[in-house]
mmCIF file of C-alpha atoms in Angstrom:
data_model
loop_
_atom_site.group_PDB
_atom_site.id
_atom_site.type_symbol
_atom_site.label_atom_id
_atom_site.label_comp_id
_atom_site.label_asym_id
_atom_site.label_seq_id
_atom_site.Cartn_x
_atom_site.Cartn_y
_atom_site.Cartn_z
ATOM 1 C CA GLU A 1 1.219 13.009 -6.852
ATOM 2 C CA LYS A 2 -0.023 13.640 -10.418
ATOM 3 C CA MET A 3 3.610 14.909 -10.912
ATOM 4 C CA ALA A 4 5.184 12.123 -9.992
ATOM 5 C CA SER A 5 3.211 9.282 -12.636
ATOM 6 C CA LYS A 6 3.897 11.183 -14.946
ATOM 7 C CA ILE A 7 7.263 11.738 -15.365
ATOM 8 C CA SER A 8 8.350 8.975 -17.453
ATOM 9 C CA VAL A 9 11.416 6.742 -16.899
ATOM 10 C CA VAL A 10 12.769 4.872 -19.459
ATOM 11 C CA LEU A 11 14.263 1.939 -17.917
ATOM 12 C CA ARG A 12 15.996 -0.274 -20.959
ATOM 13 C CA PRO A 13 19.508 1.217 -19.278
ATOM 14 C CA VAL A 14 18.484 -0.391 -16.076
ATOM 15 C CA LYS A 15 19.230 -3.887 -14.644
ATOM 16 C CA SER A 16 17.919 -3.872 -11.516
ATOM 17 C CA ILE A 17 16.681 -1.554 -9.133
ATOM 18 C CA VAL A 18 16.423 -2.559 -5.149
ATOM 19 C CA VAL A 19 14.553 -0.326 -2.316
ATOM 20 C CA ARG A 20 15.430 -0.626 1.152
ATOM 21 C CA PHE A 21 12.990 0.648 3.669
ATOM 22 C CA CYS A 22 12.069 0.348 6.857
ATOM 23 C CA PRO A 23 8.748 0.964 7.332
ATOM 24 C CA PHE A 24 8.338 1.783 10.980
ATOM 25 C CA GLU A 25 10.045 4.567 10.380
ATOM 26 C CA PRO A 26 8.696 8.045 10.265
ATOM 27 C CA ASN A 27 11.191 9.219 7.029
ATOM 28 C CA VAL A 28 10.042 6.569 4.572
ATOM 29 C CA GLU A 29 6.966 7.918 2.458
ATOM 30 C CA SER A 30 8.743 9.347 -0.849
ATOM 31 C CA THR A 31 10.733 6.191 -1.121
ATOM 32 C CA ARG A 32 7.240 4.533 -0.577
ATOM 33 C CA LYS A 33 6.311 6.350 -3.138
ATOM 34 C CA PHE A 34 8.855 6.151 -5.275
ATOM 35 C CA LEU A 35 8.575 2.463 -5.519
ATOM 36 C CA GLN A 36 5.119 2.653 -6.654
ATOM 37 C CA CYS A 37 5.299 4.803 -9.232
ATOM 38 C CA ILE A 38 8.666 2.575 -10.592
ATOM 39 C CA PHE A 39 5.517 -0.236 -10.823
ATOM 40 C CA HIS A 40 3.507 1.937 -12.755
ATOM 41 C CA LYS A 41 2.178 -0.079 -16.288
ATOM 42 C CA LYS A 42 3.712 2.286 -18.306
ATOM 43 C CA ILE A 43 7.723 2.222 -16.601
ATOM 44 C CA GLN A 44 7.042 -1.435 -16.004
ATOM 45 C CA ALA A 45 5.964 -1.560 -20.310
ATOM 46 C CA THR A 46 9.584 0.152 -21.197
ATOM 47 C CA ASN A 47 11.563 -2.568 -19.614
ATOM 48 C CA ARG A 48 10.481 -6.172 -18.233
ATOM 49 C CA ASN A 49 13.698 -7.627 -17.952
ATOM 50 C CA CYS A 50 14.064 -5.277 -15.053
ATOM 51 C CA GLU A 51 14.437 -6.674 -11.493
ATOM 52 C CA VAL A 52 12.516 -4.570 -8.883
ATOM 53 C CA THR A 53 13.309 -6.065 -5.977
ATOM 54 C CA ALA A 54 11.506 -4.454 -2.334
ATOM 55 C CA ASP A 55 13.566 -4.871 0.836
ATOM 56 C CA VAL A 56 12.144 -4.577 3.726
ATOM 57 C CA ARG A 57 14.041 -3.922 7.408
ATOM 58 C CA HIS A 58 13.379 -3.631 10.716
ATOM 59 C CA ASP A 59 16.683 -2.177 12.291
ATOM 60 C CA GLY A 60 16.495 1.570 11.408
ATOM 61 C CA SER A 61 18.743 1.744 8.429
ATOM 62 C CA GLU A 62 17.814 4.763 6.406
ATOM 63 C CA PRO A 63 16.013 4.151 3.083
ATOM 64 C CA LEU A 64 17.613 3.399 -0.037
ATOM 65 C CA VAL A 65 17.442 2.567 -3.990
ATOM 66 C CA ASP A 66 20.145 0.935 -5.675
ATOM 67 C CA VAL A 67 19.779 1.574 -9.217
ATOM 68 C CA MET A 68 21.997 -0.471 -11.349
ATOM 69 C CA PHE A 69 22.407 -0.264 -14.821
ATOM 70 C CA ALA A 70 23.359 -2.783 -17.722
ATOM 71 C CA ASP A 71 26.487 -1.096 -18.521
ATOM 72 C CA GLY A 72 28.041 -1.423 -14.773
ATOM 73 C CA ASP A 73 27.278 2.418 -13.494
ATOM 74 C CA ARG A 74 25.216 2.003 -9.962
ATOM 75 C CA LEU A 75 23.137 4.932 -8.417
ATOM 76 C CA ILE A 76 21.999 5.284 -5.312
ATOM 77 C CA MET A 77 20.058 7.532 -3.766
ATOM 78 C CA LYS A 78 19.156 7.676 -0.226
ATOM 79 C CA GLY A 79 15.588 8.778 0.245
ATOM 80 C CA ALA A 80 15.588 10.069 3.803
ATOM 81 C CA ASN A 81 15.177 13.412 3.083
ATOM 82 C CA LEU A 82 14.446 13.211 -1.019
ATOM 83 C CA THR A 83 11.385 14.432 -2.417
ATOM 84 C CA THR A 84 9.914 11.276 -5.180
ATOM 85 C CA VAL A 85 10.009 13.675 -7.895
ATOM 86 C CA GLU A 86 13.351 14.262 -7.153
ATOM 87 C CA MET A 87 14.591 10.933 -7.191
ATOM 88 C CA LEU A 88 12.568 10.065 -10.180
ATOM 89 C CA THR A 89 14.099 13.108 -12.267
ATOM 90 C CA ALA A 90 16.890 12.234 -11.185
ATOM 91 C CA LEU A 91 17.413 8.158 -12.283
ATOM 92 C CA GLY A 92 14.753 9.641 -15.700
ATOM 93 C CA SER A 93 17.762 11.878 -16.860
ATOM 94 C CA ARG A 94 20.694 8.801 -16.444
ATOM 95 C CA CYS A 95 18.218 7.120 -18.074
ATOM 96 C CA ASN A 96 17.472 9.674 -21.006
ATOM 97 C CA ALA A 97 21.397 9.873 -21.112
ATOM 98 C CA LYS A 98 22.692 6.897 -21.240
ATOM 99 C CA ASP A 99 20.060 5.547 -23.801
ATOM 100 C CA LEU A 100 21.626 8.413 -25.990
ATOM 101 C CA LYS A 101 25.070 7.816 -25.563
ATOM 102 C CA GLU A 102 23.584 3.765 -26.718
ATOM 103 C CA GLU A 103 21.996 5.318 -29.586
ATOM 104 C CA GLN A 104 25.095 7.446 -30.713
ATOM 105 C CA LYS A 105 27.948 4.217 -30.214
ATOM 106 C CA SER A 106 24.991 2.092 -32.349
ATOM 107 C CA LYS A 107 25.276 4.771 -34.803
ATOM 108 C CA LYS A 108 28.570 5.338 -35.112
ATOM 109 C CA SER A 109 29.329 1.400 -35.361
ATOM 110 C CA PRO A 110 27.177 -0.011 -38.096
ATOM 111 C CA ALA B 1 -38.385 56.154 -30.808
ATOM 112 C CA VAL B 2 -35.530 53.606 -29.245
ATOM 113 C CA THR B 3 -38.650 50.211 -29.950
ATOM 114 C CA ALA B 4 -39.104 51.818 -33.246
ATOM 115 C CA LYS B 5 -35.235 51.237 -33.973
ATOM 116 C CA MET B 6 -34.877 48.374 -32.707
ATOM 117 C CA ALA B 7 -37.440 46.982 -34.583
ATOM 118 C CA ALA B 8 -36.257 48.462 -37.438
ATOM 119 C CA LEU B 9 -32.799 46.634 -36.687
ATOM 120 C CA SER B 10 -34.358 43.281 -36.784
ATOM 121 C CA GLY B 11 -35.806 43.250 -39.720
ATOM 122 C CA GLY B 12 -34.220 45.634 -42.721
ATOM 123 C CA LYS B 13 -34.030 49.072 -43.646
ATOM 124 C CA GLY B 14 -37.590 49.624 -44.104
ATOM 125 C CA TRP B 15 -40.185 49.258 -41.636
ATOM 126 C CA LEU B 16 -40.929 52.979 -40.769
ATOM 127 C CA ARG B 17 -41.390 53.588 -44.501
ATOM 128 C CA GLY B 18 -43.820 51.090 -44.856
ATOM 129 C CA TRP B 19 -42.274 48.895 -47.271
ATOM 130 C CA LEU B 20 -43.209 45.876 -48.712
ATOM 131 C CA PRO B 21 -41.612 41.930 -47.257
ATOM 132 C CA ALA B 22 -40.471 41.936 -50.408
ATOM 133 C CA LEU B 23 -38.916 44.436 -51.459
ATOM 134 C CA GLN B 24 -36.766 45.344 -48.333
ATOM 135 C CA LEU B 25 -33.285 45.717 -48.669
ATOM 136 C CA LEU B 26 -30.493 43.323 -46.273
ATOM 137 C CA ARG B 27 -28.141 46.266 -45.952
ATOM 138 C CA ARG B 28 -25.368 44.375 -44.121
ATOM 139 C CA GLY B 29 -26.654 40.534 -46.335
ATOM 140 C CA SER B 30 -27.002 38.645 -43.402
ATOM 141 C CA LYS B 31 -29.912 37.775 -41.079
ATOM 142 C CA ALA B 32 -30.141 38.286 -37.447
ATOM 143 C CA VAL B 33 -29.520 34.839 -36.446
ATOM 144 C CA THR B 34 -26.605 33.677 -38.656
ATOM 145 C CA ARG B 35 -24.328 30.420 -38.377
ATOM 146 C CA HIS B 36 -21.098 32.160 -37.864
ATOM 147 C CA TRP B 37 -20.452 34.839 -35.314
ATOM 148 C CA LYS B 38 -21.062 37.851 -36.160
ATOM 149 C CA ALA B 39 -20.822 41.802 -34.522
ATOM 150 C CA MET B 40 -23.297 42.902 -32.563
ATOM 151 C CA HIS B 41 -24.016 46.528 -33.596
ATOM 152 C CA PHE B 42 -22.568 49.370 -32.252
ATOM 153 C CA GLN B 43 -26.116 50.883 -30.536
ATOM 154 C CA ARG B 44 -27.178 47.438 -29.335
ATOM 155 C CA GLN B 45 -23.386 47.039 -27.940
ATOM 156 C CA LYS B 46 -23.953 50.389 -25.612
ATOM 157 C CA LEU B 47 -27.120 49.164 -24.580
ATOM 158 C CA LEU B 48 -25.289 45.859 -22.800
ATOM 159 C CA ALA B 49 -22.868 47.964 -21.732
ATOM 160 C CA VAL B 50 -25.095 50.773 -19.730
ATOM 161 C CA THR B 51 -27.117 47.662 -18.510
ATOM 162 C CA GLU B 52 -24.566 45.802 -17.524
ATOM 163 C CA TYR B 53 -25.258 43.915 -13.973
ATOM 164 C CA LEU B 54 -23.277 45.224 -11.476
ATOM 165 C CA PRO B 55 -22.941 43.011 -8.235
ATOM 166 C CA PRO B 56 -23.759 45.764 -5.021
ATOM 167 C CA ARG B 57 -20.816 46.096 -2.957
ATOM 168 C CA PRO B 58 -20.451 45.608 0.785
ATOM 169 C CA ALA B 59 -19.929 48.538 2.760
ATOM 170 C CA VAL B 60 -16.688 47.163 4.776
ATOM 171 C CA PRO B 61 -14.872 44.686 2.366
ATOM 172 C CA PRO B 62 -15.440 41.128 3.508
ATOM 173 C CA ARG B 63 -11.310 40.609 3.858
ATOM 174 C CA CYS B 64 -11.593 43.258 6.889
ATOM 175 C CA LEU B 65 -13.855 41.046 8.890
ATOM 176 C CA PRO B 66 -12.787 38.507 11.099
ATOM 177 C CA ALA B 67 -12.109 35.082 9.474
ATOM 178 C CA HIS B 68 -14.968 33.457 9.633
ATOM 179 C CA ARG B 69 -13.446 29.385 10.195
ATOM 180 C CA ASP B 70 -15.011 26.727 8.359
ATOM 181 C CA HIS B 71 -17.441 24.937 10.390
ATOM 182 C CA PRO B 72 -15.754 21.129 11.033
ATOM 183 C CA GLN B 73 -16.970 19.008 8.184
ATOM 184 C CA GLU B 74 -20.005 16.591 9.007
ATOM 185 C CA GLU B 75 -18.547 13.585 8.739
ATOM 186 C CA ASP B 76 -19.973 11.105 5.931
ATOM 187 C CA GLY B 77 -22.075 8.401 7.043
ATOM 188 C CA TYR B 78 -20.499 6.291 4.491
ATOM 189 C CA VAL B 79 -16.946 7.117 6.241
ATOM 190 C CA ARG B 80 -18.527 5.842 9.403
ATOM 191 C CA LEU B 81 -19.042 2.473 7.569
ATOM 192 C CA LEU B 82 -16.437 2.049 6.911
ATOM 193 C CA ARG B 83 -14.942 2.928 10.089
ATOM 194 C CA ARG B 84 -16.693 0.233 11.775
ATOM 195 C CA GLN B 85 -15.641 -2.346 8.868
ATOM 196 C CA VAL B 86 -11.923 -1.104 9.381
ATOM 197 C CA GLU B 87 -12.875 -1.646 13.509
ATOM 198 C CA GLN B 88 -14.756 -5.236 13.198
ATOM 199 C CA VAL B 89 -11.938 -6.907 10.743
ATOM 200 C CA PHE B 90 -9.327 -5.764 13.640
ATOM 201 C CA ARG B 91 -12.051 -7.710 15.909
ATOM 202 C CA SER B 92 -12.388 -10.203 14.461
ATOM 203 C CA SER B 93 -9.368 -11.518 12.664
ATOM 204 C CA ARG B 94 -6.324 -13.248 14.514
ATOM 205 C CA MET B 95 -3.782 -12.440 12.479
ATOM 206 C CA VAL B 96 -3.841 -9.056 10.329
ATOM 207 C CA ALA B 97 -0.789 -8.276 7.128
ATOM 208 C CA VAL B 98 -0.290 -4.783 6.087
ATOM 209 C CA CYS B 99 1.236 -5.111 2.667
ATOM 210 C CA GLN B 100 2.210 -2.218 0.531
ATOM 211 C CA TYR B 101 0.362 -2.586 -3.200
ATOM 212 C CA ASN B 102 2.136 -1.319 -5.848
ATOM 213 C CA SER B 103 -0.284 -1.236 -9.129
ATOM 214 C CA MET B 104 -1.126 -4.495 -10.734
ATOM 215 C CA PRO B 105 -2.644 -5.862 -13.379
ATOM 216 C CA ASP B 106 -6.182 -6.814 -12.716
ATOM 217 C CA GLU B 107 -6.159 -10.511 -13.522
ATOM 218 C CA ASP B 108 -3.031 -10.757 -11.096
ATOM 219 C CA VAL B 109 -4.783 -9.086 -8.489
ATOM 220 C CA VAL B 110 -7.585 -11.568 -9.467
ATOM 221 C CA THR B 111 -5.475 -14.541 -9.162
ATOM 222 C CA MET B 112 -3.304 -13.307 -5.700
ATOM 223 C CA ARG B 113 -7.366 -13.186 -3.975
ATOM 224 C CA TYR B 114 -8.148 -16.803 -4.881
ATOM 225 C CA TYR B 115 -4.137 -18.198 -3.670
ATOM 226 C CA LEU B 116 -5.199 -16.621 -0.431
ATOM 227 C CA ARG B 117 -8.842 -17.491 0.394
ATOM 228 C CA LYS B 118 -7.957 -20.800 -0.290
ATOM 229 C CA HIS B 119 -6.274 -20.149 2.924
ATOM 230 C CA ASN B 120 -8.935 -18.221 4.310
ATOM 231 C CA ILE B 121 -7.390 -15.538 3.847
ATOM 232 C CA GLU B 122 -8.330 -12.077 3.176
ATOM 233 C CA VAL B 123 -7.712 -9.358 0.859
ATOM 234 C CA LYS B 124 -8.805 -5.864 1.860
ATOM 235 C CA PHE B 125 -7.792 -2.301 0.148
ATOM 236 C CA VAL B 126 -7.883 0.356 2.601
ATOM 237 C CA LEU B 127 -7.970 3.851 2.214
ATOM 238 C CA ASN B 128 -5.426 5.677 4.429
ATOM 239 C CA GLU B 129 -7.675 8.216 6.010
ATOM 240 C CA ILE B 130 -10.315 6.217 7.278
ATOM 241 C CA VAL B 131 -7.518 3.563 8.916
ATOM 242 C CA ARG B 132 -5.267 6.403 10.633
ATOM 243 C CA PRO B 133 -8.672 7.667 13.151
ATOM 244 C CA VAL B 134 -9.692 4.008 14.023
ATOM 245 C CA LEU B 135 -5.693 2.628 14.758
ATOM 246 C CA ALA B 136 -4.898 6.138 16.619
ATOM 247 C CA GLN B 137 -8.361 5.255 18.768
ATOM 248 C CA SER B 138 -7.597 1.425 19.340
ATOM 249 C CA LYS B 139 -4.598 -0.012 21.239
ATOM 250 C CA TYR B 140 -2.532 -0.583 17.425
ATOM 251 C CA ARG B 141 -1.592 2.685 17.445
ATOM 252 C CA ASN B 142 2.137 1.287 16.506
ATOM 253 C CA LEU B 143 0.579 0.525 13.488
ATOM 254 C CA LEU B 144 0.262 3.990 12.575
ATOM 255 C CA PRO B 145 3.622 4.542 11.141
ATOM 256 C CA LEU B 146 3.133 1.896 8.584
ATOM 257 C CA PHE B 147 -0.662 3.929 6.880
ATOM 258 C CA VAL B 148 1.377 5.689 4.140
ATOM 259 C CA CYS B 149 1.036 5.583 0.539
ATOM 260 C CA ARG B 150 -1.266 2.861 -1.033
ATOM 261 C CA ASN B 151 -2.198 -0.112 1.364
ATOM 262 C CA ILE B 152 -3.919 -3.411 1.175
ATOM 263 C CA LEU B 153 -4.505 -5.570 4.735
ATOM 264 C CA LEU B 154 -4.847 -9.727 4.384
ATOM 265 C CA VAL B 155 -6.198 -10.794 7.049
ATOM 266 C CA SER B 156 -7.591 -14.137 8.824
ATOM 267 C CA PRO B 157 -8.811 -15.784 11.349
ATOM 268 C CA GLU B 158 -6.335 -18.116 10.734
ATOM 269 C CA THR B 159 -2.611 -17.395 11.334
ATOM 270 C CA ARG B 160 -0.954 -19.284 8.584
ATOM 271 C CA ALA B 161 2.012 -17.353 8.299
ATOM 272 C CA ARG B 162 3.934 -19.742 6.247
ATOM 273 C CA GLU B 163 1.415 -20.229 3.099
ATOM 274 C CA MET B 164 0.902 -15.993 3.048
ATOM 275 C CA LEU B 165 4.296 -15.982 2.692
ATOM 276 C CA ARG B 166 4.913 -18.436 0.269
ATOM 277 C CA VAL B 167 2.212 -16.092 -1.728
ATOM 278 C CA LEU B 168 3.463 -13.066 -1.630
ATOM 279 C CA LYS B 169 6.829 -14.369 -2.714
ATOM 280 C CA GLY B 170 5.569 -14.866 -5.677
ATOM 281 C CA ILE B 171 4.122 -11.447 -6.093
ATOM 282 C CA PRO B 172 6.657 -8.682 -6.615
ATOM 283 C CA GLN B 173 4.469 -5.885 -6.170
ATOM 284 C CA VAL B 174 2.732 -7.024 -2.924
ATOM 285 C CA ASN B 175 5.762 -5.945 -0.211
ATOM 286 C CA LEU B 176 4.619 -7.481 3.450
ATOM 287 C CA LEU B 177 5.704 -4.511 5.808
ATOM 288 C CA GLY B 178 4.497 -6.212 8.828
ATOM 289 C CA ALA B 179 1.073 -7.991 10.826
ATOM 290 C CA CYS B 180 -0.524 -7.699 14.273
ATOM 291 C CA ILE B 181 -0.559 -11.636 14.988
ATOM 292 C CA ASP B 182 -2.535 -11.984 17.984
ATOM 293 C CA ASP B 183 -2.473 -8.746 19.181
ATOM 294 C CA THR B 184 1.574 -8.920 18.706
ATOM 295 C CA ILE B 185 3.185 -6.476 16.250
ATOM 296 C CA LEU B 186 5.813 -8.203 14.167
ATOM 297 C CA SER B 187 7.815 -6.849 11.546
ATOM 298 C CA ARG B 188 8.922 -8.463 8.318
ATOM 299 C CA GLN B 189 11.290 -10.323 9.953
ATOM 300 C CA GLY B 190 9.000 -11.088 12.797
ATOM 301 C CA VAL B 191 6.516 -13.485 10.985
ATOM 302 C CA GLU B 192 9.063 -15.288 8.937
ATOM 303 C CA ASN B 193 10.309 -16.359 12.262
ATOM 304 C CA PHE B 194 6.800 -16.729 13.713
ATOM 305 C CA ALA B 195 5.850 -18.921 10.013
ATOM 306 C CA ARG B 196 9.195 -21.119 10.509
ATOM 307 C CA LEU B 197 8.170 -21.466 14.479
ATOM 308 C CA PRO B 198 6.474 -25.703 14.450
ATOM 309 C CA SER B 199 2.473 -25.382 15.280
ATOM 310 C CA LEU B 200 0.909 -25.117 18.282
ATOM 311 C CA GLU B 201 -0.236 -28.460 18.603
ATOM 312 C CA ALA B 202 3.026 -29.607 18.002
ATOM 313 C CA SER B 203 4.258 -27.321 20.248
ATOM 314 C CA GLN B 204 2.613 -28.165 23.058
ATOM 315 C CA GLY B 205 3.017 -31.684 22.361
ATOM 316 C CA GLN B 206 7.076 -31.251 23.223
ATOM 317 C CA THR B 207 6.181 -29.293 25.890
ATOM 318 C CA VAL B 208 4.106 -31.630 27.280
ATOM 319 C CA GLY B 209 6.340 -34.653 26.788
ATOM 320 C CA ALA B 210 9.860 -32.869 28.101
ATOM 321 C CA LEU B 211 7.207 -31.943 32.038
ATOM 322 C CA ALA B 212 6.824 -35.219 31.641
ATOM 323 C CA LEU B 213 9.603 -37.382 31.560
ATOM 324 C CA LEU B 214 10.998 -36.301 34.638
ATOM 325 C CA PRO B 215 7.785 -37.791 36.159
ATOM 326 C CA SER B 216 8.291 -40.517 34.602
ATOM 327 C CA GLN B 217 11.107 -41.300 35.334
ATOM 328 C CA THR B 218 9.805 -40.972 39.656
ATOM 329 C CA SER B 219 9.042 -45.057 39.816
ATOM 330 C CA SER B 220 12.529 -45.852 38.403
ATOM 331 C CA LEU B 221 14.367 -43.585 40.719
ATOM 332 C CA LEU B 222 12.767 -44.129 43.911
ATOM 333 C CA GLN B 223 12.884 -48.085 43.146
ATOM 334 C CA ARG B 224 16.635 -47.615 42.297
ATOM 335 C CA GLY B 225 17.693 -48.132 46.328
ATOM 336 C CA PRO B 226 15.784 -51.553 46.901
ATOM 337 C CA SER B 227 16.249 -52.849 43.867
ATOM 338 C CA LEU B 228 20.160 -52.083 43.913
ATOM 339 C CA LEU B 229 19.929 -53.893 48.096
ATOM 340 C CA THR B 230 17.992 -57.332 45.966
ATOM 341 C CA ALA B 231 20.488 -57.193 42.998
ATOM 342 C CA LEU B 232 23.572 -56.968 45.584
ATOM 343 C CA LEU B 233 21.466 -59.981 48.297
ATOM 344 C CA ASP B 234 20.986 -62.544 44.850
ATOM 345 C CA GLU B 235 24.434 -61.943 43.607
ATOM 346 C CA HIS B 236 25.612 -62.820 47.373
ATOM 347 C CA ILE B 237 23.171 -65.473 47.682
ATOM 348 C CA ARG B 238 24.624 -67.073 44.566
ATOM 349 C CA ARG B 239 28.113 -66.789 45.681
ATOM 350 C CA LEU B 240 27.639 -68.663 48.285
ATOM 351 C CA ARG B 241 25.708 -71.406 47.119
ATOM 352 C CA ASP B 242 28.592 -72.055 44.341
ATOM 353 C CA THR B 243 30.835 -71.845 47.599
ATOM 354 C CA GLY B 244 29.869 -72.952 50.264
ATOM 355 C CA ALA B 245 27.904 -74.953 53.073
ATOM 356 C CA PRO B 246 23.916 -75.659 51.975
ATOM 357 C CA GLY B 247 23.164 -74.674 55.512
ATOM 358 C CA GLU B 248 22.970 -70.525 55.385
ATOM 359 C CA PRO B 249 21.214 -70.081 52.217
ATOM 360 C CA PRO B 250 17.908 -70.942 53.813
ATOM 361 C CA GLN B 251 18.519 -67.860 56.307
ATOM 362 C CA GLU B 252 19.598 -65.729 53.695
ATOM 363 C CA GLN B 253 16.347 -66.279 52.295
ATOM 364 C CA GLY B 254 14.527 -65.420 55.509
ATOM 365 C CA THR B 255 15.815 -61.857 55.743
#
C-alpha cells in the first residue's frame, strides 16, 4: 500500500487515461487501487491536462486500463491478474522513456 | 582495595597518598563527565562485562512448547459504536449510494458536501473493516464486493438520483459504483435509468389515467345501442315528414 503511493509517475507524455472496471466482480481491487493512486496530488501535479476517466460497467468484463500518449502510442493493461505496483511501474517506466526521448529530440533540434 | 582504587580513578591520582586538591595531577587531562565521548577505563569495562545482566533461560525453549494461540481480540467500543452507526444509517435511509473516493483537495470535498446537502444527501466516510461485517450479516450481502479501497456513502431519506448524478458528473474523482435504493440493489447503469424515470406522482397519475380510461367509456358504450336506435328513428321520421302523409308521424311518435 505504501509502495504504491511512493512510485512517482510523470504523466507529462500522457494525454488521457481510461480505467474501465466492473465493481461487482472480485478481481478489480488492483485496478481500483491503481485509479486511486493516479488521483494522488503529486501525480496529478505533474500534468494537469491529463484526463483521467473512470468507466464503471456491470457487464462482467475484465478490468482494463487504457492509456493514450501524446505521440499516439497506446498502452492497454488488463488488470485482472496484475498488481497495482506492477501497473504503476510499467506506466512509470514508459513515461520516463518517452520523456527522455523528447528531451533528446528537443536537445538535438534547438 | 577495589573501592579505594575506584575512588582514586574518579578524581585524580593522588587520594591514596593524601595529596592536596590543588596539586592534583590529572593524568588523562579531562574530567569524569565530559561533553565528548570518553572511552571507559579498562577496569570499568571489565567490571561492567562481568556484572552484565543475563536473563534466566527456561528449561524448555518456548518454541518447543505447543503454540499459544492468540486470544481473539476484544471488540473495541469505538468499533462497536461505528458499526451501530452504519447499521442505523442503512435502516433509516431509502437511498444509499456507494462511490469510490480518490483523493480530492479539501475545498472540493467541502463544496461537494455542500451541494449534496442542498438535496438532503449526506456524505459519510466509511472504513471497509467496519462496514464489511455489518453488511455480511444484514441483507445487503451483494454489496460486499463493492467495499474495496476507499469508499464513501451518500445516504438520503429521499431518492433524488437525478440531482445526485448531476453533482457527481462534475466531480471526476468520485466514481459511483452502485446504489441500494428502496431495498433494491442497482448498478451504475441502473441508477442512471432510475434517474430517467418520471417521478412517483407523475407515474401514479399516468396509471390512474390509463385505468380510468375504460370506465369512462362505459356509459357511452352502454348508451350506444339506444342512441343509434333513436338516431335511426329520428331520421326515419324526418324522411316520412318530407315525403309522405301527415297521418303516420303521430303513430311513429307514439312508439
